[in-house]
Amino acid sequence: DITNSSKKKIKAELRKVQVAGAKEFVIREDDREVQRVLLIYVTYPSLKTTQKYILDILSAVETKKDIITFIIAKRMILSKWIKKHRSQMRPRNRTLTSVHDSILEDLITPASITGRRIRFRGGRNKFFRIYVNEEAKNYLENRVEPIKFIYNALTNRNIDIEFKSEPVYHTVKAN
């Protein structure tokens, strides 16, 4: 059995995944509950294994709980001022911007981001427009609003997600 042996491999790999926590979000409109969303945190070292089988994991959890589910890594933002030694450098993946970008990438994981636009509104407000590849539209279409809500709850950033195919570049041979 090819399928049976592959399921055993998947189960063996998924046993190594460490769940760091879970949080349930309730999306409300006009004081009535519209949708429930489950956010599962995994440790950063086990994120790669989780993303390898993310569609299988999400479908299993969603059928069991009947709730839209997302999986992201538990990341830490380090202050640029707190150091044990003055020559100590802060890793780039622990900066605020890097952590916020990584959270967004985790939320849309089977898809990939093809472009970003930042619009500065009056005052200090920023509005982020994210372009996602067109192939993921079937998967992400009903998940766009929960992604916006969760991302805003975690980062205080307002985003808009649009689907756009990647540009194709052709080379023209000179005669």
PDB file of C-alpha atoms in Angstrom:
ATOM      1  CA  ASP A   1       0.000   0.000   0.000  1.00  0.00           C
ATOM      2  CA  ILE A   2       1.553   3.221  -1.165  1.00  0.00           C
ATOM      3  CA  THR A   3      -1.135   5.346   0.486  1.00  0.00           C
ATOM      4  CA  ASN A   4      -0.899   3.528   3.808  1.00  0.00           C
ATOM      5  CA  SER A   5       2.896   3.878   3.995  1.00  0.00           C
ATOM      6  CA  SER A   6       2.719   7.570   3.043  1.00  0.00           C
ATOM      7  CA  LYS A   7       0.138   8.179   5.781  1.00  0.00           C
ATOM      8  CA  LYS A   8       2.489   6.568   8.297  1.00  0.00           C
ATOM      9  CA  LYS A   9       5.310   8.869   7.162  1.00  0.00           C
ATOM     10  CA  ILE A  10       3.081  11.918   7.485  1.00  0.00           C
ATOM     11  CA  LYS A  11       1.945  10.882  10.962  1.00  0.00           C
ATOM     12  CA  ALA A  12       5.542  10.306  12.040  1.00  0.00           C
ATOM     13  CA  GLU A  13       6.562  13.769  10.806  1.00  0.00           C
ATOM     14  CA  LEU A  14       3.537  15.483  12.339  1.00  0.00           C
ATOM     15  CA  ARG A  15       4.333  14.016  15.751  1.00  0.00           C
ATOM     16  CA  LYS A  16       7.397  16.279  15.769  1.00  0.00           C
ATOM     17  CA  VAL A  17       5.225  19.402  15.382  1.00  0.00           C
ATOM     18  CA  GLN A  18       4.951  21.361  18.620  1.00  0.00           C
ATOM     19  CA  VAL A  19       1.826  23.442  19.118  1.00  0.00           C
ATOM     20  CA  ALA A  20       2.571  26.583  21.145  1.00  0.00           C
ATOM     21  CA  GLY A  21      -1.031  27.653  21.606  1.00  0.00           C
ATOM     22  CA  ALA A  22      -4.352  28.415  19.982  1.00  0.00           C
ATOM     23  CA  LYS A  23      -6.663  31.394  19.954  1.00  0.00           C
ATOM     24  CA  GLU A  24     -10.229  31.764  18.749  1.00  0.00           C
ATOM     25  CA  PHE A  25     -11.348  35.005  17.123  1.00  0.00           C
ATOM     26  CA  VAL A  26     -14.970  36.056  16.676  1.00  0.00           C
ATOM     27  CA  ILE A  27     -15.700  38.348  13.756  1.00  0.00           C
ATOM     28  CA  ARG A  28     -18.623  40.613  14.617  1.00  0.00           C
ATOM     29  CA  GLU A  29     -20.740  43.041  12.622  1.00  0.00           C
ATOM     30  CA  ASP A  30     -23.270  45.255  14.388  1.00  0.00           C
ATOM     31  CA  ASP A  31     -23.043  43.259  17.658  1.00  0.00           C
ATOM     32  CA  ARG A  32     -23.858  39.960  16.009  1.00  0.00           C
ATOM     33  CA  GLU A  33     -21.442  37.119  15.460  1.00  0.00           C
ATOM     34  CA  VAL A  34     -20.648  36.630  11.784  1.00  0.00           C
ATOM     35  CA  GLN A  35     -17.849  34.077  11.839  1.00  0.00           C
ATOM     36  CA  ARG A  36     -15.502  32.204  14.147  1.00  0.00           C
ATOM     37  CA  VAL A  37     -11.842  31.723  13.257  1.00  0.00           C
ATOM     38  CA  LEU A  38      -9.240  29.500  14.930  1.00  0.00           C
ATOM     39  CA  LEU A  39      -5.583  30.524  14.959  1.00  0.00           C
ATOM     40  CA  ILE A  40      -3.067  27.823  15.881  1.00  0.00           C
ATOM     41  CA  TYR A  41       0.447  28.830  16.937  1.00  0.00           C
ATOM     42  CA  VAL A  42       3.290  26.389  16.309  1.00  0.00           C
ATOM     43  CA  THR A  43       6.905  26.785  17.363  1.00  0.00           C
ATOM     44  CA  TYR A  44       9.164  28.284  14.736  1.00  0.00           C
ATOM     45  CA  PRO A  45      11.345  25.149  14.253  1.00  0.00           C
ATOM     46  CA  SER A  46       8.273  23.041  13.455  1.00  0.00           C
ATOM     47  CA  LEU A  47       6.782  25.577  11.017  1.00  0.00           C
ATOM     48  CA  LYS A  48       8.452  24.079   7.952  1.00  0.00           C
ATOM     49  CA  THR A  49       7.020  20.622   8.648  1.00  0.00           C
ATOM     50  CA  THR A  50       3.604  22.113   9.288  1.00  0.00           C
ATOM     51  CA  GLN A  51       3.627  24.062   6.031  1.00  0.00           C
ATOM     52  CA  LYS A  52       4.614  20.959   4.125  1.00  0.00           C
ATOM     53  CA  TYR A  53       1.289  19.319   5.049  1.00  0.00           C
ATOM     54  CA  ILE A  54      -0.751  22.457   5.732  1.00  0.00           C
ATOM     55  CA  LEU A  55      -3.673  21.611   3.454  1.00  0.00           C
ATOM     56  CA  ASP A  56      -4.098  18.189   5.075  1.00  0.00           C
ATOM     57  CA  ILE A  57      -3.887  19.630   8.589  1.00  0.00           C
ATOM     58  CA  LEU A  58      -6.275  22.492   7.888  1.00  0.00           C
ATOM     59  CA  SER A  59      -8.866  20.283   6.209  1.00  0.00           C
ATOM     60  CA  ALA A  60      -8.744  17.824   9.122  1.00  0.00           C
ATOM     61  CA  VAL A  61      -9.190  20.550  11.746  1.00  0.00           C
ATOM     62  CA  GLU A  62     -11.869  22.378   9.762  1.00  0.00           C
ATOM     63  CA  THR A  63     -13.965  19.246   9.257  1.00  0.00           C
ATOM     64  CA  LYS A  64     -13.656  18.301  12.932  1.00  0.00           C
ATOM     65  CA  LYS A  65     -14.345  21.742  14.419  1.00  0.00           C
ATOM     66  CA  ASP A  66     -16.380  23.264  11.525  1.00  0.00           C
ATOM     67  CA  ILE A  67     -14.395  26.504  11.803  1.00  0.00           C
ATOM     68  CA  ILE A  68     -11.947  28.320   9.504  1.00  0.00           C
ATOM     69  CA  THR A  69      -8.412  27.614  10.724  1.00  0.00           C
ATOM     70  CA  PHE A  70      -5.021  29.237  10.219  1.00  0.00           C
ATOM     71  CA  ILE A  71      -1.556  28.140  11.372  1.00  0.00           C
ATOM     72  CA  ILE A  72       1.244  30.602  12.096  1.00  0.00           C
ATOM     73  CA  ALA A  73       4.603  30.450  13.847  1.00  0.00           C
ATOM     74  CA  LYS A  74       5.116  31.892  17.299  1.00  0.00           C
ATOM     75  CA  ARG A  75       7.613  34.679  16.661  1.00  0.00           C
ATOM     76  CA  MET A  76       9.307  37.152  18.994  1.00  0.00           C
ATOM     77  CA  ILE A  77       9.916  40.846  18.385  1.00  0.00           C
ATOM     78  CA  LEU A  78      13.087  42.105  20.022  1.00  0.00           C
ATOM     79  CA  SER A  79      13.504  45.717  21.080  1.00  0.00           C
ATOM     80  CA  LYS A  80      16.359  47.523  19.444  1.00  0.00           C
ATOM     81  CA  TRP A  81      17.352  49.112  22.742  1.00  0.00           C
ATOM     82  CA  ILE A  82      17.657  46.114  25.061  1.00  0.00           C
ATOM     83  CA  LYS A  83      21.091  44.511  24.760  1.00  0.00           C
ATOM     84  CA  LYS A  84      23.280  42.456  27.054  1.00  0.00           C
ATOM     85  CA  HIS A  85      26.368  43.894  25.445  1.00  0.00           C
ATOM     86  CA  ARG A  86      26.695  47.085  23.417  1.00  0.00           C
ATOM     87  CA  SER A  87      28.135  45.277  20.409  1.00  0.00           C
ATOM     88  CA  GLN A  88      25.208  42.864  20.273  1.00  0.00           C
ATOM     89  CA  MET A  89      23.168  43.042  17.074  1.00  0.00           C
ATOM     90  CA  ARG A  90      19.470  42.283  16.728  1.00  0.00           C
ATOM     91  CA  PRO A  91      18.681  39.628  14.083  1.00  0.00           C
ATOM     92  CA  ARG A  92      16.701  40.971  11.120  1.00  0.00           C
ATOM     93  CA  ASN A  93      14.011  38.319  11.513  1.00  0.00           C
ATOM     94  CA  ARG A  94      13.197  39.642  15.005  1.00  0.00           C
ATOM     95  CA  THR A  95      12.404  43.200  13.903  1.00  0.00           C
ATOM     96  CA  LEU A  96       8.828  44.474  14.050  1.00  0.00           C
ATOM     97  CA  THR A  97       8.479  44.794  10.273  1.00  0.00           C
ATOM     98  CA  SER A  98       9.937  41.368   9.591  1.00  0.00           C
ATOM     99  CA  VAL A  99       7.670  39.656  12.138  1.00  0.00           C
ATOM    100  CA  HIS A 100       4.572  41.405  10.760  1.00  0.00           C
ATOM    101  CA  ASP A 101       5.475  40.421   7.187  1.00  0.00           C
ATOM    102  CA  SER A 102       6.101  36.829   8.266  1.00  0.00           C
ATOM    103  CA  ILE A 103       2.715  36.658  10.018  1.00  0.00           C
ATOM    104  CA  LEU A 104       1.020  37.731   6.793  1.00  0.00           C
ATOM    105  CA  GLU A 105       2.941  35.143   4.784  1.00  0.00           C
ATOM    106  CA  ASP A 106       1.940  32.447   7.294  1.00  0.00           C
ATOM    107  CA  LEU A 107      -1.740  33.429   7.064  1.00  0.00           C
ATOM    108  CA  ILE A 108      -1.849  33.014   3.275  1.00  0.00           C
ATOM    109  CA  THR A 109       0.635  30.124   3.208  1.00  0.00           C
ATOM    110  CA  PRO A 110      -0.474  27.893   0.329  1.00  0.00           C
ATOM    111  CA  ALA A 111      -0.498  31.057  -1.790  1.00  0.00           C
ATOM    112  CA  SER A 112       2.346  33.482  -2.315  1.00  0.00           C
ATOM    113  CA  ILE A 113       2.522  37.253  -2.236  1.00  0.00           C
ATOM    114  CA  THR A 114       3.272  38.712  -5.666  1.00  0.00           C
ATOM    115  CA  GLY A 115       3.315  42.393  -4.702  1.00  0.00           C
ATOM    116  CA  ARG A 116       2.843  44.948  -1.931  1.00  0.00           C
ATOM    117  CA  ARG A 117       1.797  48.578  -1.990  1.00  0.00           C
ATOM    118  CA  ILE A 118       1.881  50.888   1.010  1.00  0.00           C
ATOM    119  CA  ARG A 119      -0.336  53.948   0.952  1.00  0.00           C
ATOM    120  CA  PHE A 120       0.278  56.658   3.500  1.00  0.00           C
ATOM    121  CA  ARG A 121      -2.967  58.300   4.542  1.00  0.00           C
ATOM    122  CA  GLY A 122      -3.337  61.525   6.517  1.00  0.00           C
ATOM    123  CA  GLY A 123      -1.575  61.471   9.849  1.00  0.00           C
ATOM    124  CA  ARG A 124       0.441  58.356  10.573  1.00  0.00           C
ATOM    125  CA  ASN A 125      -1.947  55.810   9.092  1.00  0.00           C
ATOM    126  CA  LYS A 126      -0.635  53.304   6.584  1.00  0.00           C
ATOM    127  CA  PHE A 127      -2.777  51.159   4.336  1.00  0.00           C
ATOM    128  CA  PHE A 128      -1.244  47.990   2.882  1.00  0.00           C
ATOM    129  CA  ARG A 129      -2.475  46.492  -0.375  1.00  0.00           C
ATOM    130  CA  ILE A 130      -1.305  42.914  -0.840  1.00  0.00           C
ATOM    131  CA  TYR A 131      -1.390  41.149  -4.203  1.00  0.00           C
ATOM    132  CA  VAL A 132      -1.681  37.363  -4.111  1.00  0.00           C
ATOM    133  CA  ASN A 133      -1.152  35.014  -7.060  1.00  0.00           C
ATOM    134  CA  GLU A 134      -4.247  34.230  -9.126  1.00  0.00           C
ATOM    135  CA  GLU A 135      -3.896  30.421  -8.738  1.00  0.00           C
ATOM    136  CA  ALA A 136      -4.758  30.653  -5.036  1.00  0.00           C
ATOM    137  CA  LYS A 137      -8.050  32.478  -5.612  1.00  0.00           C
ATOM    138  CA  ASN A 138     -10.170  29.328  -5.203  1.00  0.00           C
ATOM    139  CA  TYR A 139      -8.561  28.530  -1.860  1.00  0.00           C
ATOM    140  CA  LEU A 140      -8.356  32.052  -0.416  1.00  0.00           C
ATOM    141  CA  GLU A 141     -11.569  33.616  -1.710  1.00  0.00           C
ATOM    142  CA  ASN A 142     -13.667  32.790   1.363  1.00  0.00           C
ATOM    143  CA  ARG A 143     -10.695  33.398   3.712  1.00  0.00           C
ATOM    144  CA  VAL A 144      -9.917  37.003   2.778  1.00  0.00           C
ATOM    145  CA  GLU A 145     -12.093  38.655   5.434  1.00  0.00           C
ATOM    146  CA  PRO A 146     -10.839  36.410   8.279  1.00  0.00           C
ATOM    147  CA  ILE A 147      -7.237  37.064   7.190  1.00  0.00           C
ATOM    148  CA  LYS A 148      -7.829  40.832   7.274  1.00  0.00           C
ATOM    149  CA  PHE A 149      -9.445  40.584  10.709  1.00  0.00           C
ATOM    150  CA  ILE A 150      -6.748  38.377  12.269  1.00  0.00           C
ATOM    151  CA  TYR A 151      -3.908  40.416  10.778  1.00  0.00           C
ATOM    152  CA  ASN A 152      -5.426  43.633  12.093  1.00  0.00           C
ATOM    153  CA  ALA A 153      -5.943  42.082  15.537  1.00  0.00           C
ATOM    154  CA  LEU A 154      -2.333  40.867  15.726  1.00  0.00           C
ATOM    155  CA  THR A 155      -0.495  43.813  14.137  1.00  0.00           C
ATOM    156  CA  ASN A 156      -2.844  46.843  14.059  1.00  0.00           C
ATOM    157  CA  ARG A 157      -2.241  47.095  10.307  1.00  0.00           C
ATOM    158  CA  ASN A 158      -5.080  47.517   7.828  1.00  0.00           C
ATOM    159  CA  ILE A 159      -4.659  45.458   4.680  1.00  0.00           C
ATOM    160  CA  ASP A 160      -6.530  44.810   1.476  1.00  0.00           C
ATOM    161  CA  ILE A 161      -5.959  41.565  -0.414  1.00  0.00           C
ATOM    162  CA  GLU A 162      -6.327  41.404  -4.193  1.00  0.00           C
ATOM    163  CA  PHE A 163      -5.674  38.596  -6.630  1.00  0.00           C
ATOM    164  CA  LYS A 164      -3.282  39.346  -9.456  1.00  0.00           C
ATOM    165  CA  SER A 165      -1.319  37.093 -11.752  1.00  0.00           C
ATOM    166  CA  GLU A 166       2.423  37.457 -11.804  1.00  0.00           C
ATOM    167  CA  PRO A 167       3.780  39.440 -14.734  1.00  0.00           C
ATOM    168  CA  VAL A 168       5.403  37.409 -17.468  1.00  0.00           C
ATOM    169  CA  TYR A 169       8.573  38.835 -18.947  1.00  0.00           C
ATOM    170  CA  HIS A 170       9.661  37.908 -22.452  1.00  0.00           C
ATOM    171  CA  THR A 171      13.080  38.458 -23.920  1.00  0.00           C
ATOM    172  CA  VAL A 172      13.267  39.773 -27.450  1.00  0.00           C
ATOM    173  CA  LYS A 173      16.172  38.625 -29.518  1.00  0.00           C
ATOM    174  CA  ALA A 174      18.038  41.359 -31.362  1.00  0.00           C
ATOM    175  CA  ASN A 175      18.344  40.819 -35.086  1.00  0.00           C
TER     176      ASN A 175
END
